[in-house]
């Protein structure tokens, strides 16, 4: 039986045009541009306009990826949407995206693993391709967290931005795609990144509204420690599964949560910062969108070549982590 690999034939990203700078936040919050830059590396973030939703952003990134792959949406066999900020709890946002793309009756599912969602979804896509079940899969990471943070809470609102990134994965018999990965979860730390109310544990009500406990809350220090602890071992396991070392990796795309986390990871791995793709200064933390956004942007500007081998590493709510060694397209033989 032939073995199939997932070739990334298309990519696209979308960030809303409205930009909020750190200086603008100084007007409404007890914060400063200097504090935010020094502690996080963030200078600005894109924020969705009133007419935009998670699904509309996902659809924009998807159209770009499908156009690049020259694939009609009707040829898609599966749509995977990674997000923790859907339009609605029910229906799944993946079905809304499927309908908006006109991908008639294509199976669609939403993957909810926080910031690691895109890497989880990409690894999932590779499994469907490898078994021969599906040939054309759309994988999207999208997040509209500006509607879920409390804009009066300086410890969270300064950190996040809205965006979407998408890739088209298509079956090929030439070696490429996700060559090694490590996915992980440690739910004992679930309370470190949480929207405490609005779910079944604590349904929405007047008390919730009064407390503001439907907003995203985070224990920044615990998340920071977790992220720096997990980065190097998860990368090492993904590399080992791929039978590769850091010498085989052209670029590392880390989840863009905090520049200091990326710097700590670089030090831990003995790898210079120049090999890490960083765009957090312009987009802030776009959660599940951060890796596909950085990927699409750097493929478009030519910094990443389609035949490059990448190490994607992410961490986030759950707590979850995900690392993957991905060769986007086959090397020319
Ligand atoms: C959130 C984060 C930037 C905070 O940085 P930190 O160095 O840990 O700062 P602390 O939380 O210890 O807070 C230090 C002080 O700064 C204050 N502070 C917090 N946010 C602030 C802001 N935006 N502006 C100014 N001061 C702020 C705190 O209130 C605290 O004041 P105190 O000492 O008087 O109590 C950092 O912990 C972080 O990035 N963690 C990881 C978060 C992350 O990656 N989340 C996404 C995961 S997917």
CSV table of C-alpha atoms and ligand atoms in Angstrom, one decimal:
chain,number,residue,atom,x,y,z
A,1,UNK,CA,0.0,0.0,0.0
A,2,UNK,CA,1.5,3.4,-0.9
A,3,UNK,CA,2.4,5.8,1.9
A,4,UNK,CA,1.1,9.3,1.6
A,5,UNK,CA,2.5,12.5,2.9
A,6,UNK,CA,0.9,15.9,3.6
A,7,UNK,CA,2.4,18.5,1.2
A,8,UNK,CA,1.6,22.1,2.1
A,9,UNK,CA,0.5,23.5,-1.2
A,10,UNK,CA,-1.2,26.7,0.0
A,11,UNK,CA,-1.1,29.2,2.8
A,12,UNK,CA,-2.7,32.4,3.8
A,13,UNK,CA,-3.3,34.7,6.7
A,14,UNK,CA,-5.6,37.5,7.8
A,15,UNK,CA,-5.2,40.2,10.5
A,16,UNK,CA,-7.8,42.8,10.9
A,17,UNK,CA,-6.8,46.3,9.7
A,18,UNK,CA,-7.5,48.0,13.1
A,19,UNK,CA,-4.2,48.2,15.1
A,20,UNK,CA,-4.1,49.2,18.8
A,21,UNK,CA,-0.6,50.3,19.9
A,22,UNK,CA,0.8,50.1,23.4
A,23,UNK,CA,0.6,53.9,23.5
A,24,UNK,CA,-3.1,53.8,22.9
A,25,UNK,CA,-3.6,51.4,25.8
A,26,UNK,CA,-1.8,53.9,28.1
A,27,UNK,CA,-4.8,56.2,27.7
A,28,UNK,CA,-7.2,53.7,29.4
A,29,UNK,CA,-5.0,51.3,31.4
A,30,UNK,CA,-2.4,51.7,34.2
A,31,UNK,CA,0.3,50.4,31.9
A,32,UNK,CA,3.2,51.7,29.7
A,33,UNK,CA,4.7,51.0,26.3
A,34,UNK,CA,8.0,50.3,28.1
A,35,UNK,CA,6.5,47.8,30.5
A,36,UNK,CA,4.8,45.8,27.8
A,37,UNK,CA,7.8,45.8,25.5
A,38,UNK,CA,10.2,44.8,28.2
A,39,UNK,CA,8.0,42.0,29.7
A,40,UNK,CA,6.6,40.7,26.4
A,41,UNK,CA,8.2,42.1,23.3
A,42,UNK,CA,4.7,43.3,22.1
A,43,UNK,CA,4.4,46.8,20.5
A,44,UNK,CA,0.9,46.5,19.0
A,45,UNK,CA,-1.9,44.1,18.2
A,46,UNK,CA,-4.6,43.8,15.5
A,47,UNK,CA,-8.2,43.9,16.7
A,48,UNK,CA,-11.3,42.7,14.8
A,49,UNK,CA,-13.8,45.3,13.7
A,50,UNK,CA,-17.5,45.2,14.8
A,51,UNK,CA,-18.5,43.3,11.6
A,52,UNK,CA,-15.9,40.7,11.9
A,53,UNK,CA,-16.1,37.3,13.7
A,54,UNK,CA,-13.9,34.3,14.1
A,55,UNK,CA,-15.5,32.6,11.1
A,56,UNK,CA,-15.2,35.6,8.8
A,57,UNK,CA,-11.5,35.9,9.6
A,58,UNK,CA,-11.0,32.2,9.1
A,59,UNK,CA,-12.7,32.4,5.7
A,60,UNK,CA,-10.5,35.2,4.6
A,61,UNK,CA,-7.3,33.3,5.4
A,62,UNK,CA,-8.8,30.1,3.9
A,63,UNK,CA,-9.5,31.8,0.5
A,64,UNK,CA,-5.9,33.0,0.3
A,65,UNK,CA,-4.6,29.5,1.1
A,66,UNK,CA,-7.0,27.8,-1.4
A,67,UNK,CA,-6.0,30.3,-4.1
A,68,UNK,CA,-2.3,29.7,-3.5
A,69,UNK,CA,-3.0,25.9,-3.8
A,70,UNK,CA,-5.2,26.5,-6.8
A,71,UNK,CA,-7.7,24.2,-5.2
A,72,UNK,CA,-11.5,24.8,-5.3
A,73,UNK,CA,-13.1,24.6,-1.9
A,74,UNK,CA,-15.5,22.0,-3.4
A,75,UNK,CA,-12.5,19.6,-3.7
A,76,UNK,CA,-11.8,19.7,0.1
A,77,UNK,CA,-12.1,16.4,1.9
A,78,UNK,CA,-11.8,17.8,5.4
A,79,UNK,CA,-11.8,21.1,7.2
A,80,UNK,CA,-10.1,21.5,10.6
A,81,UNK,CA,-10.5,24.7,12.5
A,82,UNK,CA,-8.4,25.3,15.6
A,83,UNK,CA,-9.8,28.0,17.9
A,84,UNK,CA,-10.8,28.7,21.5
A,85,UNK,CA,-12.8,31.7,20.6
A,86,UNK,CA,-15.6,30.5,18.2
A,87,UNK,CA,-18.5,32.6,17.0
A,88,UNK,CA,-20.8,30.4,19.2
A,89,UNK,CA,-20.3,27.5,21.6
A,90,UNK,CA,-22.9,25.7,19.3
A,91,UNK,CA,-22.8,25.4,16.3
A,92,UNK,CA,-19.2,24.5,15.7
A,93,UNK,CA,-17.4,27.3,13.9
A,94,UNK,CA,-15.9,24.7,11.5
A,95,UNK,CA,-19.4,24.1,10.0
A,96,UNK,CA,-19.9,27.9,9.6
A,97,UNK,CA,-16.5,28.1,7.7
A,98,UNK,CA,-17.4,25.1,5.6
A,99,UNK,CA,-20.7,26.6,4.5
A,100,UNK,CA,-19.1,30.1,3.9
A,101,UNK,CA,-16.5,28.4,1.6
A,102,UNK,CA,-19.2,26.6,-0.3
A,103,UNK,CA,-17.5,23.2,0.5
A,104,UNK,CA,-20.8,21.3,0.2
A,105,UNK,CA,-21.1,18.5,2.8
A,106,UNK,CA,-17.4,18.4,3.5
A,107,UNK,CA,-16.7,17.1,7.0
A,108,UNK,CA,-15.6,19.8,9.3
A,109,UNK,CA,-14.5,19.9,13.0
A,110,UNK,CA,-13.2,22.3,15.5
A,111,UNK,CA,-10.1,21.5,17.6
A,112,UNK,CA,-10.1,23.3,20.9
A,113,UNK,CA,-6.6,22.9,22.6
A,114,UNK,CA,-5.9,26.6,23.2
A,115,UNK,CA,-2.8,28.1,21.6
A,116,UNK,CA,-1.5,24.7,20.5
A,117,UNK,CA,-4.6,24.1,18.3
A,118,UNK,CA,-3.0,24.7,14.9
A,119,UNK,CA,-0.2,22.2,15.5
A,120,UNK,CA,-2.7,19.6,16.9
A,121,UNK,CA,-4.8,20.1,13.8
A,122,UNK,CA,-1.9,19.9,11.4
A,123,UNK,CA,-0.7,16.6,13.0
A,124,UNK,CA,-4.3,15.3,12.8
A,125,UNK,CA,-4.5,16.3,9.1
A,126,UNK,CA,-1.3,14.3,8.4
A,127,UNK,CA,-2.9,11.2,9.9
A,128,UNK,CA,-5.9,11.3,7.6
A,129,UNK,CA,-3.5,11.9,4.6
A,130,UNK,CA,-1.1,9.1,5.7
A,131,UNK,CA,-3.9,6.5,5.8
A,132,UNK,CA,-5.1,7.5,2.4
A,133,UNK,CA,-8.5,8.5,3.8
A,134,UNK,CA,-8.4,12.1,2.5
A,135,UNK,CA,-6.3,13.9,-0.1
A,136,UNK,CA,-7.2,17.6,0.4
A,137,UNK,CA,-7.4,19.1,3.9
A,138,UNK,CA,-7.8,22.7,5.0
A,139,UNK,CA,-6.2,23.5,8.4
A,140,UNK,CA,-7.0,26.9,10.0
A,141,UNK,CA,-5.8,28.5,13.2
A,142,UNK,CA,-8.0,31.5,14.1
A,143,UNK,CA,-8.6,33.5,17.2
A,144,UNK,CA,-10.7,36.5,18.2
A,145,UNK,CA,-9.7,36.9,21.8
A,146,UNK,CA,-10.2,40.7,22.0
A,147,UNK,CA,-13.9,39.8,22.6
A,148,UNK,CA,-13.0,37.5,25.5
A,149,UNK,CA,-10.5,39.6,27.5
A,150,UNK,CA,-11.5,42.2,30.0
A,151,UNK,CA,-10.1,45.5,28.5
A,152,UNK,CA,-9.9,46.9,32.1
A,153,UNK,CA,-7.5,44.1,33.2
A,154,UNK,CA,-4.0,45.1,32.3
A,155,UNK,CA,-2.5,41.7,33.1
A,156,UNK,CA,-4.3,40.0,30.1
A,157,UNK,CA,-5.7,42.6,27.7
A,158,UNK,CA,-2.3,43.9,26.6
A,159,UNK,CA,-1.1,40.4,25.6
A,160,UNK,CA,-3.6,39.2,22.9
A,161,UNK,CA,-4.4,40.0,19.3
A,162,UNK,CA,-6.9,38.8,16.6
A,163,UNK,CA,-5.8,36.9,13.5
A,164,UNK,CA,-6.2,33.8,11.3
A,165,UNK,CA,-3.8,31.6,9.4
A,166,UNK,CA,-4.6,28.7,7.1
A,167,UNK,CA,-2.8,26.0,5.1
A,168,UNK,CA,-3.9,23.5,2.5
A,169,UNK,CA,-2.4,20.1,3.0
A,170,UNK,CA,-2.5,17.7,0.0
A,171,UNK,CA,-1.5,14.1,-0.4
A,172,UNK,CA,1.7,13.2,-2.2
A,173,UNK,CA,3.8,10.0,-2.4
A,174,UNK,CA,7.0,12.1,-2.1
A,175,UNK,CA,8.5,12.4,1.4
A,176,UNK,CA,7.5,15.6,3.2
A,177,UNK,CA,4.9,16.8,5.7
A,178,UNK,CA,4.8,16.2,9.4
A,179,UNK,CA,7.8,13.9,10.0
A,180,UNK,CA,7.8,13.9,13.8
A,181,UNK,CA,5.7,15.4,16.5
A,182,UNK,CA,5.0,15.4,20.2
A,183,UNK,CA,1.5,16.4,21.5
A,184,UNK,CA,0.9,16.6,25.2
A,185,UNK,CA,-1.6,17.7,27.8
A,186,UNK,CA,-1.4,18.2,31.6
A,187,UNK,CA,-4.9,19.1,32.7
A,188,UNK,CA,-3.9,19.3,36.4
A,189,UNK,CA,-2.9,22.9,35.5
A,190,UNK,CA,-6.3,23.7,33.8
A,191,UNK,CA,-6.9,26.7,36.0
A,192,UNK,CA,-3.9,28.6,34.9
A,193,UNK,CA,-5.6,29.9,31.7
A,194,UNK,CA,-9.3,29.9,32.1
A,195,UNK,CA,-12.6,31.6,31.3
A,196,UNK,CA,-14.1,30.6,34.7
A,197,UNK,CA,-17.8,31.2,33.8
A,198,UNK,CA,-20.1,30.8,30.9
A,199,UNK,CA,-19.6,27.0,30.6
A,200,UNK,CA,-21.4,24.1,32.3
A,201,UNK,CA,-19.3,24.4,35.5
A,202,UNK,CA,-20.6,27.9,36.1
A,203,UNK,CA,-23.3,29.0,33.6
A,204,UNK,CA,-23.8,32.6,32.6
A,205,UNK,CA,-25.9,34.7,34.9
A,206,UNK,CA,-26.3,38.1,36.5
A,207,UNK,CA,-23.6,37.2,39.2
A,208,UNK,CA,-21.2,36.2,36.5
A,209,UNK,CA,-21.7,39.4,34.6
A,210,UNK,CA,-21.3,41.4,37.9
A,211,UNK,CA,-18.0,39.6,38.7
A,212,UNK,CA,-16.7,39.7,35.1
A,213,UNK,CA,-15.8,36.0,35.5
A,214,UNK,CA,-16.7,35.2,31.9
A,215,UNK,CA,-13.5,36.9,30.8
A,216,UNK,CA,-10.2,35.2,30.2
A,217,UNK,CA,-8.0,34.9,33.3
A,218,UNK,CA,-4.4,33.8,33.4
A,219,UNK,CA,-1.8,33.1,36.0
A,220,UNK,CA,1.0,34.6,33.9
A,221,UNK,CA,3.9,33.4,36.1
A,222,UNK,CA,2.8,29.8,36.1
A,223,UNK,CA,2.2,29.8,32.3
A,224,UNK,CA,5.6,31.4,31.8
A,225,UNK,CA,7.3,28.6,33.9
A,226,UNK,CA,5.3,25.9,32.1
A,227,UNK,CA,6.2,27.2,28.7
A,228,UNK,CA,9.9,27.5,29.3
A,229,UNK,CA,10.0,24.0,30.9
A,230,UNK,CA,8.2,22.3,28.1
A,231,UNK,CA,9.8,23.9,25.0
A,232,UNK,CA,13.1,22.1,24.7
A,233,UNK,CA,12.0,18.5,25.7
A,234,UNK,CA,8.9,18.7,23.4
A,235,UNK,CA,11.2,19.9,20.5
A,236,UNK,CA,13.7,17.1,21.3
A,237,UNK,CA,10.9,14.4,21.2
A,238,UNK,CA,9.5,15.7,17.8
A,239,UNK,CA,13.1,15.8,16.4
A,240,UNK,CA,13.8,12.2,17.6
A,241,UNK,CA,10.6,10.9,16.0
A,242,UNK,CA,11.6,12.6,12.8
A,243,UNK,CA,15.1,11.1,13.0
A,244,UNK,CA,16.5,14.6,12.8
A,245,UNK,CA,18.6,17.0,14.8
A,246,UNK,CA,18.5,20.8,15.1
A,247,UNK,CA,21.1,20.9,12.3
A,248,UNK,CA,18.4,19.7,9.9
A,249,UNK,CA,16.0,22.5,10.9
A,250,UNK,CA,15.9,25.6,8.7
A,251,UNK,CA,13.6,27.6,11.0
A,252,UNK,CA,11.9,27.3,14.3
A,253,UNK,CA,8.4,28.9,14.5
A,254,UNK,CA,7.5,29.2,18.2
A,255,UNK,CA,4.1,30.1,19.5
A,256,UNK,CA,4.3,33.9,19.8
A,257,UNK,CA,3.2,34.4,23.4
A,258,UNK,CA,6.1,36.3,24.9
A,259,UNK,CA,9.5,37.2,23.5
A,260,UNK,CA,11.2,36.3,26.8
A,261,UNK,CA,9.8,32.7,26.6
A,262,UNK,CA,11.3,32.4,23.1
A,263,UNK,CA,14.6,33.8,24.3
A,264,UNK,CA,14.7,31.4,27.2
A,265,UNK,CA,13.9,28.5,24.9
A,266,UNK,CA,16.7,29.5,22.5
A,267,UNK,CA,19.1,29.5,25.4
A,268,UNK,CA,17.9,26.2,26.7
A,269,UNK,CA,18.2,24.6,23.3
A,270,UNK,CA,21.6,26.2,22.6
A,271,UNK,CA,20.1,27.6,19.4
A,272,UNK,CA,20.7,31.3,18.3
A,273,UNK,CA,17.7,33.6,18.2
A,274,UNK,CA,18.3,34.3,14.5
A,275,UNK,CA,16.9,30.8,13.7
A,276,UNK,CA,13.6,31.6,15.4
A,277,UNK,CA,10.8,33.4,13.5
A,278,UNK,CA,9.4,36.2,15.6
A,279,UNK,CA,6.6,38.6,14.8
A,280,UNK,CA,5.1,39.1,18.3
A,281,UNK,CA,6.0,42.8,18.2
A,282,UNK,CA,3.4,43.4,15.5
A,283,UNK,CA,0.6,40.9,16.3
A,284,UNK,CA,0.9,40.1,20.1
A,285,UNK,CA,-0.3,36.6,21.1
A,286,UNK,CA,-2.9,35.4,18.5
A,287,UNK,CA,-3.2,32.0,20.2
A,288,UNK,CA,-4.0,29.3,17.7
A,289,UNK,CA,-3.4,31.7,14.8
A,290,UNK,CA,0.2,32.6,15.8
A,291,UNK,CA,2.1,29.8,14.1
A,292,UNK,CA,0.2,29.7,10.7
A,293,UNK,CA,0.2,33.6,10.6
A,294,UNK,CA,4.0,33.6,11.1
A,295,UNK,CA,4.4,30.7,8.6
A,296,UNK,CA,2.3,32.4,5.8
A,297,UNK,CA,3.9,35.8,6.3
A,298,UNK,CA,7.4,34.4,6.1
A,299,UNK,CA,6.6,32.2,3.1
A,300,UNK,CA,5.2,35.2,1.3
A,301,UNK,CA,8.3,37.4,2.1
A,302,UNK,CA,10.6,34.6,1.0
A,303,UNK,CA,12.4,34.2,4.3
A,304,UNK,CA,11.0,30.6,4.5
A,305,UNK,CA,11.3,28.5,1.4
A,306,UNK,CA,8.6,25.9,0.6
A,307,UNK,CA,11.2,23.1,0.8
A,308,UNK,CA,12.5,24.1,4.2
A,309,UNK,CA,12.2,21.9,7.3
A,310,UNK,CA,10.6,23.6,10.2
A,311,UNK,CA,10.2,23.0,13.9
A,312,UNK,CA,6.8,24.3,15.2
A,313,UNK,CA,6.5,24.5,19.0
A,314,UNK,CA,3.5,25.7,20.9
A,315,UNK,CA,2.0,25.6,24.4
A,316,UNK,CA,-1.1,27.0,26.0
A,317,UNK,CA,-4.4,26.5,27.8
A,318,UNK,CA,-5.1,23.0,29.1
A,319,UNK,CA,-2.2,23.0,29.8
A,320,UNK,CA,-1.2,21.6,26.4
A,321,UNK,CA,1.9,21.5,24.3
A,322,UNK,CA,2.7,20.5,20.7
A,323,UNK,CA,5.9,20.3,18.7
A,324,UNK,CA,6.1,19.2,15.1
A,325,UNK,CA,8.9,18.8,12.6
A,326,UNK,CA,7.4,19.7,9.2
A,327,UNK,CA,8.9,19.7,5.7
A,328,UNK,CA,6.4,21.8,3.8
A,329,UNK,CA,7.1,20.4,0.4
A,330,UNK,CA,9.3,17.6,-1.0
A,331,UNK,CA,13.0,18.4,-1.8
A,332,UNK,CA,13.7,18.5,-5.5
A,333,UNK,CA,15.1,15.1,-6.4
B,1,LIG,C1,1.9,38.1,31.8
B,1,LIG,C2,3.4,38.4,32.0
B,1,LIG,C3,3.8,39.3,30.8
B,1,LIG,C4,3.6,39.1,33.3
B,1,LIG,O1,5.0,39.4,33.4
B,1,LIG,P1,5.7,39.1,34.8
B,1,LIG,O2,7.1,39.6,34.7
B,1,LIG,O3,5.4,37.7,35.2
B,1,LIG,O4,4.9,40.1,35.7
B,1,LIG,P2,4.0,39.7,37.0
B,1,LIG,O5,2.8,39.0,36.7
B,1,LIG,O6,5.0,39.1,38.0
B,1,LIG,O7,3.6,41.2,37.5
B,1,LIG,C5,4.6,42.1,37.9
B,1,LIG,C6,3.9,43.4,38.2
B,1,LIG,O8,3.5,44.0,37.0
B,1,LIG,C7,2.1,44.4,37.1
B,1,LIG,N1,1.5,44.3,35.7
B,1,LIG,C8,0.9,43.3,35.1
B,1,LIG,N2,0.5,43.7,33.9
B,1,LIG,C9,0.9,44.9,33.7
B,1,LIG,C10,0.8,45.8,32.6
B,1,LIG,N3,0.2,45.5,31.5
B,1,LIG,N4,1.4,47.0,32.8
B,1,LIG,C11,2.0,47.4,33.9
B,1,LIG,N5,2.1,46.6,35.0
B,1,LIG,C12,1.6,45.3,34.9
B,1,LIG,C13,1.5,43.4,38.0
B,1,LIG,O9,0.3,43.9,38.6
B,1,LIG,C14,2.6,43.2,39.0
B,1,LIG,O10,2.6,44.3,39.9
B,1,LIG,P3,2.8,44.1,41.5
B,1,LIG,O11,4.3,43.6,41.5
B,1,LIG,O12,2.7,45.5,42.0
B,1,LIG,O13,1.8,43.1,41.9
B,1,LIG,C15,4.2,37.1,32.0
B,1,LIG,O14,4.0,36.4,33.2
B,1,LIG,C16,3.9,36.2,30.8
B,1,LIG,O15,4.1,36.6,29.7
B,1,LIG,N6,3.5,35.0,31.1
B,1,LIG,C17,3.2,34.0,30.1
B,1,LIG,C18,1.8,34.4,29.5
B,1,LIG,C19,1.5,33.6,28.3
B,1,LIG,O16,2.4,33.3,27.5
B,1,LIG,N7,0.3,33.4,28.1
B,1,LIG,C20,-0.3,32.8,26.9
B,1,LIG,C21,0.0,31.4,26.9
B,1,LIG,S1,-0.6,30.7,25.5
